PDB file of C-alpha atoms in Angstrom:
ATOM      1  CA  ALA A   1     -13.169  30.447 -38.786  1.00 43.00           C
ATOM      2  CA  ASN A   2     -15.055  27.535 -37.789  1.00 47.00           C
ATOM      3  CA  TRP A   3     -13.565  25.300 -39.965  1.00 52.00           C
ATOM      4  CA  ALA A   4     -10.185  26.558 -38.929  1.00 48.00           C
ATOM      5  CA  TRP A   5     -11.372  25.628 -35.214  1.00 45.00           C
ATOM      6  CA  VAL A   6     -12.322  21.951 -36.196  1.00 49.00           C
ATOM      7  CA  VAL A   7      -9.059  21.578 -38.038  1.00 46.00           C
ATOM      8  CA  ALA A   8      -7.214  22.796 -34.821  1.00 47.00           C
ATOM      9  CA  MET A   9      -9.185  20.366 -32.742  1.00 47.00           C
ATOM     10  CA  PHE A  10      -8.339  17.189 -34.692  1.00 49.00           C
ATOM     11  CA  ARG A  11      -4.240  18.459 -34.764  1.00 49.00           C
ATOM     12  CA  SER A  12      -4.173  18.749 -31.142  1.00 49.00           C
ATOM     13  CA  PRO A  13      -1.911  16.238 -29.236  1.00 46.00           C
ATOM     14  CA  VAL A  14      -4.709  15.005 -27.352  1.00 47.00           C
ATOM     15  CA  ASN A  15      -6.550  13.552 -30.395  1.00 49.00           C
ATOM     16  CA  HIS A  16      -3.478  11.948 -31.957  1.00 53.00           C
ATOM     17  CA  GLY A  17      -3.897   8.922 -29.608  1.00 59.00           C
ATOM     18  CA  PHE A  18      -1.556   7.704 -26.875  1.00 61.00           C
ATOM     19  CA  LYS A  19       1.551   7.389 -28.447  1.00 64.00           C
ATOM     20  CA  MET A  20       1.571  10.932 -29.932  1.00 62.00           C
ATOM     21  CA  LEU A  21       0.082  12.207 -26.593  1.00 60.00           C
ATOM     22  CA  ASP A  22       3.234  10.640 -25.014  1.00 65.00           C
ATOM     23  CA  ARG A  23       5.498  11.856 -27.256  1.00 62.00           C
ATOM     24  CA  TYR A  24       4.579  15.723 -26.840  1.00 59.00           C
ATOM     25  CA  ILE A  25       4.631  15.081 -23.285  1.00 60.00           C
ATOM     26  CA  ARG A  26       8.494  13.637 -23.522  1.00 59.00           C
ATOM     27  CA  MET A  27       9.102  16.399 -25.751  1.00 58.00           C
ATOM     28  CA  GLY A  28       8.139  19.054 -22.804  1.00 54.00           C
ATOM     29  CA  VAL A  29       4.642  19.905 -23.336  1.00 47.00           C
ATOM     30  CA  ARG A  30       3.184  21.594 -20.604  1.00 49.00           C
ATOM     31  CA  LYS A  31      -0.324  22.755 -19.542  1.00 49.00           C
ATOM     32  CA  LYS A  32       0.225  25.798 -17.624  1.00 47.00           C
ATOM     33  CA  GLY A  33      -2.318  27.356 -15.185  1.00 43.00           C
ATOM     34  CA  LEU A  34      -3.464  27.377 -11.851  1.00 42.00           C
ATOM     35  CA  HIS A  35      -2.498  24.030 -10.973  1.00 47.00           C
ATOM     36  CA  GLY A  36       0.602  24.305 -12.845  1.00 47.00           C
ATOM     37  CA  PRO A  37       1.998  21.224 -14.979  1.00 48.00           C
ATOM     38  CA  TYR A  38      -0.770  18.588 -15.353  1.00 46.00           C
ATOM     39  CA  PHE A  39       1.843  15.592 -15.936  1.00 47.00           C
ATOM     40  CA  ARG A  40       4.395  14.980 -13.582  1.00 50.00           C
ATOM     41  CA  ARG A  41       5.614  11.579 -14.615  1.00 52.00           C
ATOM     42  CA  TYR A  42       8.615  12.981 -16.869  1.00 52.00           C
ATOM     43  CA  THR A  43      10.208  15.202 -14.007  1.00 61.00           C
ATOM     44  CA  ALA A  44      13.959  16.077 -13.760  1.00 64.00           C
ATOM     45  CA  LYS A  45      16.241  13.015 -12.478  1.00 64.00           C
ATOM     46  CA  HIS A  46      17.450  14.854  -9.591  1.00 67.00           C
ATOM     47  CA  LYS A  47      13.724  15.806  -8.722  1.00 72.00           C
ATOM     48  CA  GLN A  48      12.359  12.370  -8.561  1.00 79.00           C
ATOM     49  CA  TRP A  49      13.902  11.046  -5.491  1.00 84.00           C
ATOM     50  CA  GLU A  50      12.874  14.269  -3.336  1.00 86.00           C
ATOM     51  CA  ASN A  51       9.420  13.315  -4.789  1.00 87.00           C
ATOM     52  CA  GLU A  52       9.422  10.053  -3.257  1.00 90.00           C
ATOM     53  CA  LYS A  53      10.795  11.169  -0.054  1.00 93.00           C
ATOM     54  CA  HIS A  54       8.004  13.906   0.234  1.00 93.00           C
ATOM     55  CA  THR A  55       5.396  11.285  -0.733  1.00 94.00           C
ATOM     56  CA  LEU A  56       6.791   8.654   1.759  1.00 95.00           C
ATOM     57  CA  ASN A  57       6.510  11.358   4.451  1.00 96.00           C
ATOM     58  CA  ALA A  58       2.964  12.205   3.771  1.00 96.00           C
ATOM     59  CA  LEU A  59       2.019   8.517   3.624  1.00 96.00           C
ATOM     60  CA  ILE A  60       3.604   7.849   7.003  1.00 97.00           C
ATOM     61  CA  LYS A  61       1.823  11.101   8.754  1.00 96.00           C
ATOM     62  CA  GLN A  62      -1.550  10.310   7.004  1.00 96.00           C
ATOM     63  CA  GLN A  63      -1.451   6.446   6.659  1.00 96.00           C
ATOM     64  CA  ARG A  64      -3.218   6.481   3.516  1.00 96.00           C
ATOM     65  CA  LEU A  65      -2.850   8.591   0.222  1.00 96.00           C
ATOM     66  CA  TYR A  66      -4.792   8.419  -3.347  1.00 95.00           C
ATOM     67  CA  MET A  67      -2.587   8.624  -6.119  1.00 93.00           C
ATOM     68  CA  PRO A  68      -2.187   6.914  -9.587  1.00 91.00           C
ATOM     69  CA  MET A  69      -1.517   3.221  -9.508  1.00 91.00           C
ATOM     70  CA  GLN A  70       1.960   3.384 -10.948  1.00 89.00           C
ATOM     71  CA  ARG A  71       3.199   5.917  -8.648  1.00 90.00           C
ATOM     72  CA  ALA A  72       1.669   4.003  -5.495  1.00 93.00           C
ATOM     73  CA  LYS A  73       3.681   0.672  -6.504  1.00 93.00           C
ATOM     74  CA  GLU A  74       6.763   2.985  -6.518  1.00 91.00           C
ATOM     75  CA  VAL A  75       6.145   4.477  -3.388  1.00 93.00           C
ATOM     76  CA  GLN A  76       5.118   0.883  -1.719  1.00 95.00           C
ATOM     77  CA  GLN A  77       8.723  -0.325  -2.113  1.00 93.00           C
ATOM     78  CA  TYR A  78       9.947   2.266  -0.076  1.00 94.00           C
ATOM     79  CA  ALA A  79       7.219   2.393   2.376  1.00 96.00           C
ATOM     80  CA  GLU A  80       8.022  -1.397   3.027  1.00 95.00           C
ATOM     81  CA  GLU A  81      11.670  -0.967   3.177  1.00 95.00           C
ATOM     82  CA  ILE A  82      11.664   1.694   5.846  1.00 95.00           C
ATOM     83  CA  VAL A  83       9.571  -0.068   8.177  1.00 96.00           C
ATOM     84  CA  PHE A  84      11.517  -3.290   7.772  1.00 96.00           C
ATOM     85  CA  HIS A  85      15.025  -1.393   8.575  1.00 96.00           C
ATOM     86  CA  ALA A  86      13.330   0.609  11.330  1.00 96.00           C
ATOM     87  CA  LYS A  87      12.488  -2.845  13.175  1.00 95.00           C
ATOM     88  CA  LYS A  88      15.926  -4.212  12.679  1.00 93.00           C
ATOM     89  CA  GLY A  89      17.336  -1.125  14.809  1.00 89.00           C
ATOM     90  CA  THR A  90      20.993  -1.797  13.678  1.00 94.00           C
ATOM     91  CA  SER A  91      23.155   1.132  12.664  1.00 95.00           C
ATOM     92  CA  TYR A  92      23.182   0.326   8.867  1.00 95.00           C
ATOM     93  CA  SER A  93      19.268   0.253   9.222  1.00 95.00           C
ATOM     94  CA  ASP A  94      19.093   3.649  11.101  1.00 94.00           C
ATOM     95  CA  GLY A  95      21.371   5.312   8.443  1.00 94.00           C
ATOM     96  CA  ILE A  96      18.895   3.997   5.722  1.00 94.00           C
ATOM     97  CA  VAL A  97      16.092   5.022   7.712  1.00 95.00           C
ATOM     98  CA  GLU A  98      17.422   8.647   8.385  1.00 94.00           C
ATOM     99  CA  SER A  99      18.392   8.861   4.722  1.00 92.00           C
ATOM    100  CA  MET A 100      14.969   8.720   3.582  1.00 92.00           C
ATOM    101  CA  LEU A 101      12.607  10.731   6.318  1.00 93.00           C
ATOM    102  CA  ILE A 102      12.526  14.021   5.884  1.00 93.00           C
ATOM    103  CA  SER A 103      10.477  15.273   8.800  1.00 95.00           C
ATOM    104  CA  PRO A 104      10.787  14.631  12.659  1.00 95.00           C
ATOM    105  CA  GLU A 105       6.904  13.890  12.719  1.00 96.00           C
ATOM    106  CA  ALA A 106       7.141  11.096  10.380  1.00 96.00           C
ATOM    107  CA  ARG A 107      10.110   9.633  12.373  1.00 95.00           C
ATOM    108  CA  GLN A 108       8.329   9.970  15.618  1.00 96.00           C
ATOM    109  CA  ILE A 109       4.999   8.070  14.368  1.00 97.00           C
ATOM    110  CA  LEU A 110       7.343   5.422  12.778  1.00 96.00           C
ATOM    111  CA  TYR A 111       9.463   4.399  15.776  1.00 96.00           C
ATOM    112  CA  GLU A 112       6.467   4.998  18.147  1.00 96.00           C
ATOM    113  CA  GLN A 113       3.532   3.697  16.130  1.00 96.00           C
ATOM    114  CA  LEU A 114       4.424   1.562  13.081  1.00 96.00           C
ATOM    115  CA  VAL A 115       7.100  -0.625  14.756  1.00 96.00           C
ATOM    116  CA  PRO A 116       5.368  -1.895  17.880  1.00 95.00           C
ATOM    117  CA  ARG A 117       2.325  -1.999  15.617  1.00 95.00           C
ATOM    118  CA  TYR A 118       3.927  -4.593  13.244  1.00 95.00           C
ATOM    119  CA  LYS A 119       5.971  -6.609  15.735  1.00 92.00           C
ATOM    120  CA  ASP A 120       4.407  -9.828  14.681  1.00 92.00           C
ATOM    121  CA  ARG A 121       4.278  -8.880  10.987  1.00 92.00           C
ATOM    122  CA  HIS A 122       7.358  -9.647   8.926  1.00 90.00           C
ATOM    123  CA  PHE A 123       6.526  -7.960   5.843  1.00 89.00           C
ATOM    124  CA  PHE A 124       3.221  -6.887   3.839  1.00 93.00           C
ATOM    125  CA  PHE A 125       2.872  -3.269   5.953  1.00 96.00           C
ATOM    126  CA  THR A 126       1.105  -1.755   3.161  1.00 96.00           C
ATOM    127  CA  ARG A 127      -1.592  -2.459   0.546  1.00 96.00           C
ATOM    128  CA  ILE A 128      -2.587  -0.976  -2.651  1.00 96.00           C
ATOM    129  CA  ILE A 129      -6.448  -1.081  -3.624  1.00 95.00           C
ATOM    130  CA  ASN A 130      -7.428  -0.136  -6.814  1.00 94.00           C
ATOM    131  CA  ARG A 131     -10.116   2.396  -7.235  1.00 91.00           C
ATOM    132  CA  TYR A 132     -11.279   1.334 -10.934  1.00 90.00           C
ATOM    133  CA  ALA A 133     -11.230   5.360 -11.659  1.00 88.00           C
ATOM    134  CA  THR A 134      -9.052   7.267 -14.062  1.00 84.00           C
ATOM    135  CA  LYS A 135      -7.720  10.793 -14.114  1.00 78.00           C
ATOM    136  CA  ILE A 136      -9.382  12.902 -16.726  1.00 72.00           C
ATOM    137  CA  LYS A 137      -6.501  15.156 -17.344  1.00 69.00           C
ATOM    138  CA  HIS A 138      -4.127  11.774 -18.321  1.00 69.00           C
ATOM    139  CA  GLN A 139      -6.157   8.867 -17.903  1.00 76.00           C
ATOM    140  CA  ASP A 140      -3.747   7.147 -15.237  1.00 83.00           C
ATOM    141  CA  PRO A 141      -5.919   4.504 -13.373  1.00 90.00           C
ATOM    142  CA  GLN A 142      -5.911   5.877  -9.479  1.00 92.00           C
ATOM    143  CA  ALA A 143      -5.394   3.788  -6.263  1.00 94.00           C
ATOM    144  CA  PHE A 144      -5.486   3.973  -2.378  1.00 96.00           C
ATOM    145  CA  ILE A 145      -2.264   3.011  -1.000  1.00 96.00           C
ATOM    146  CA  GLU A 146      -2.114   2.738   3.114  1.00 96.00           C
ATOM    147  CA  PHE A 147      -0.748   1.031   6.006  1.00 97.00           C
ATOM    148  CA  VAL A 148      -2.653  -2.065   7.317  1.00 95.00           C
ATOM    149  CA  ASP A 149      -3.704  -2.875  11.259  1.00 93.00           C
ATOM    150  CA  TRP A 150      -4.713   0.556  12.041  1.00 92.00           C
ATOM    151  CA  PRO A 151      -8.412   1.570  12.797  1.00 91.00           C
ATOM    152  CA  GLY A 152      -9.326   3.568   9.505  1.00 91.00           C
ATOM    153  CA  GLU A 153      -7.992   0.876   7.467  1.00 93.00           C
ATOM    154  CA  LEU A 154     -10.431   0.430   4.597  1.00 93.00           C
ATOM    155  CA  ARG A 155     -10.777  -3.125   5.048  1.00 91.00           C
ATOM    156  CA  PRO A 156      -9.145  -5.535   7.935  1.00 91.00           C
ATOM    157  CA  ALA A 157      -5.995  -7.368   7.210  1.00 91.00           C
ATOM    158  CA  ASN A 158      -5.185 -10.645   8.175  1.00 91.00           C
ATOM    159  CA  PRO A 159      -4.572 -11.080  11.863  1.00 92.00           C
ATOM    160  CA  VAL A 160      -0.794 -12.241  12.982  1.00 92.00           C
ATOM    161  CA  GLY A 161       0.608 -13.442  16.086  1.00 90.00           C
ATOM    162  CA  GLU A 162      -1.992 -14.249  18.913  1.00 91.00           C
ATOM    163  CA  ALA A 163      -4.634 -12.531  16.916  1.00 90.00           C
ATOM    164  CA  ARG A 164      -4.076 -14.976  14.331  1.00 92.00           C
ATOM    165  CA  LYS A 165      -4.169 -17.919  16.777  1.00 93.00           C
ATOM    166  CA  LYS A 166      -7.283 -16.540  18.152  1.00 93.00           C
ATOM    167  CA  HIS A 167      -8.701 -16.308  14.816  1.00 92.00           C
ATOM    168  CA  VAL A 168      -8.009 -19.880  13.685  1.00 93.00           C
ATOM    169  CA  ALA A 169      -9.018 -21.249  17.081  1.00 93.00           C
ATOM    170  CA  GLU A 170     -12.615 -19.347  16.799  1.00 92.00           C
ATOM    171  CA  GLN A 171     -12.755 -20.606  12.911  1.00 93.00           C
ATOM    172  CA  TYR A 172     -11.753 -24.157  13.659  1.00 93.00           C
ATOM    173  CA  ASP A 173     -14.749 -24.429  16.697  1.00 92.00           C
ATOM    174  CA  ALA A 174     -17.346 -23.072  14.425  1.00 92.00           C
ATOM    175  CA  SER A 175     -17.846 -25.665  11.969  1.00 92.00           C
ATOM    176  CA  ARG A 176     -16.620 -29.177  10.536  1.00 92.00           C
ATOM    177  CA  ARG A 177     -16.007 -27.551   7.322  1.00 94.00           C
ATOM    178  CA  ASN A 178     -13.493 -25.000   8.721  1.00 93.00           C
ATOM    179  CA  ARG A 179     -12.079 -27.839  10.903  1.00 93.00           C
ATOM    180  CA  ARG A 180     -10.950 -29.539   7.453  1.00 93.00           C
ATOM    181  CA  ARG A 181      -9.733 -25.830   6.349  1.00 93.00           C
ATOM    182  CA  TYR A 182      -7.598 -24.879   9.095  1.00 94.00           C
ATOM    183  CA  ILE A 183      -6.348 -28.439  10.340  1.00 94.00           C
ATOM    184  CA  GLY A 184      -2.887 -27.889   8.922  1.00 93.00           C
ATOM    185  CA  GLU A 185      -2.542 -24.345  10.233  1.00 93.00           C
ATOM    186  CA  ALA A 186      -4.098 -25.130  13.646  1.00 93.00           C
ATOM    187  CA  VAL A 187      -1.534 -28.282  14.284  1.00 94.00           C
ATOM    188  CA  LYS A 188       1.459 -25.742  13.343  1.00 93.00           C
ATOM    189  CA  LEU A 189       0.240 -23.354  15.692  1.00 92.00           C
ATOM    190  CA  GLY A 190      -0.263 -25.729  18.535  1.00 92.00           C
ATOM    191  CA  LEU A 191      -3.954 -25.578  18.958  1.00 93.00           C
ATOM    192  CA  VAL A 192      -4.536 -29.115  17.865  1.00 93.00           C
ATOM    193  CA  ASP A 193      -3.202 -32.589  18.914  1.00 93.00           C
ATOM    194  CA  PRO A 194      -2.652 -34.555  15.628  1.00 91.00           C
ATOM    195  CA  SER A 195      -3.798 -37.594  17.276  1.00 91.00           C
ATOM    196  CA  GLN A 196      -7.010 -35.973  18.332  1.00 88.00           C
ATOM    197  CA  PRO A 197      -8.086 -33.416  15.327  1.00 89.00           C
ATOM    198  CA  LYS A 198     -11.633 -33.252  16.080  1.00 87.00           C
ATOM    199  CA  ASP A 199     -11.302 -30.723  18.915  1.00 89.00           C
ATOM    200  CA  LEU A 200      -9.061 -27.909  20.354  1.00 92.00           C
ATOM    201  CA  LYS A 201      -6.644 -28.618  23.095  1.00 92.00           C
ATOM    202  CA  PRO A 202      -8.245 -27.702  26.680  1.00 91.00           C
ATOM    203  CA  GLU A 203      -5.657 -24.837  27.190  1.00 92.00           C
ATOM    204  CA  ALA A 204      -6.183 -23.666  23.517  1.00 91.00           C
ATOM    205  CA  LYS A 205     -10.013 -23.185  24.580  1.00 90.00           C
ATOM    206  CA  GLU A 206      -9.189 -21.722  27.721  1.00 90.00           C
ATOM    207  CA  SER A 207      -7.074 -19.102  26.003  1.00 89.00           C
ATOM    208  CA  TYR A 208      -8.919 -18.111  22.683  1.00 89.00           C
ATOM    209  CA  LEU A 209     -12.484 -19.394  23.091  1.00 88.00           C
ATOM    210  CA  GLN A 210     -13.726 -18.648  26.874  1.00 70.00           C
ATOM    211  CA  LYS A 211     -13.059 -15.340  27.070  1.00 58.00           C
ATOM    212  CA  ALA A 212     -16.227 -12.994  26.511  1.00 43.00           C
TER     213      ALA A 212
END
């Protein structure tokens, strides 16, 4: 009986390597139990879009989700698109937004919080952070996907709009090394006169440096 158990263990799909395991999963092998199917990658085609809608709805409501890396990359494109179309405000864009949202709570958060938050940010509303960890059941790499520019974000995003001007002015005035680094952007933002690059304009100092 002990030898039979050893042989059965080595003949199990998990020990055949990734290709054989992937083959068994595609054939419909599932691990039933308290948690249901443990591998959801190969669901039916008509269910995949509904899963994306529910994940997008949860991301908008919670602002951050923890999921496999590949699924986070797939959800990210829809999160970027829905904020982009919500900002445009045309009838065509409104139709796309309504086709992707499934709850009034997500719609309220999108139009009342996300659209004003990203008025100066044209793209890159979300980020994916690799956790460098894998799921024990299927060894998929895990990651965080979250919206940027909110108080609970994992790390601060690059500022935009007036916040970007304030950041560049502070860095430009901090050291000579930063002046060499930010000279091009400072001139483009109108903070520095190209004929006098050693110092900021007086109005830039008054607006972004002398506010304690």
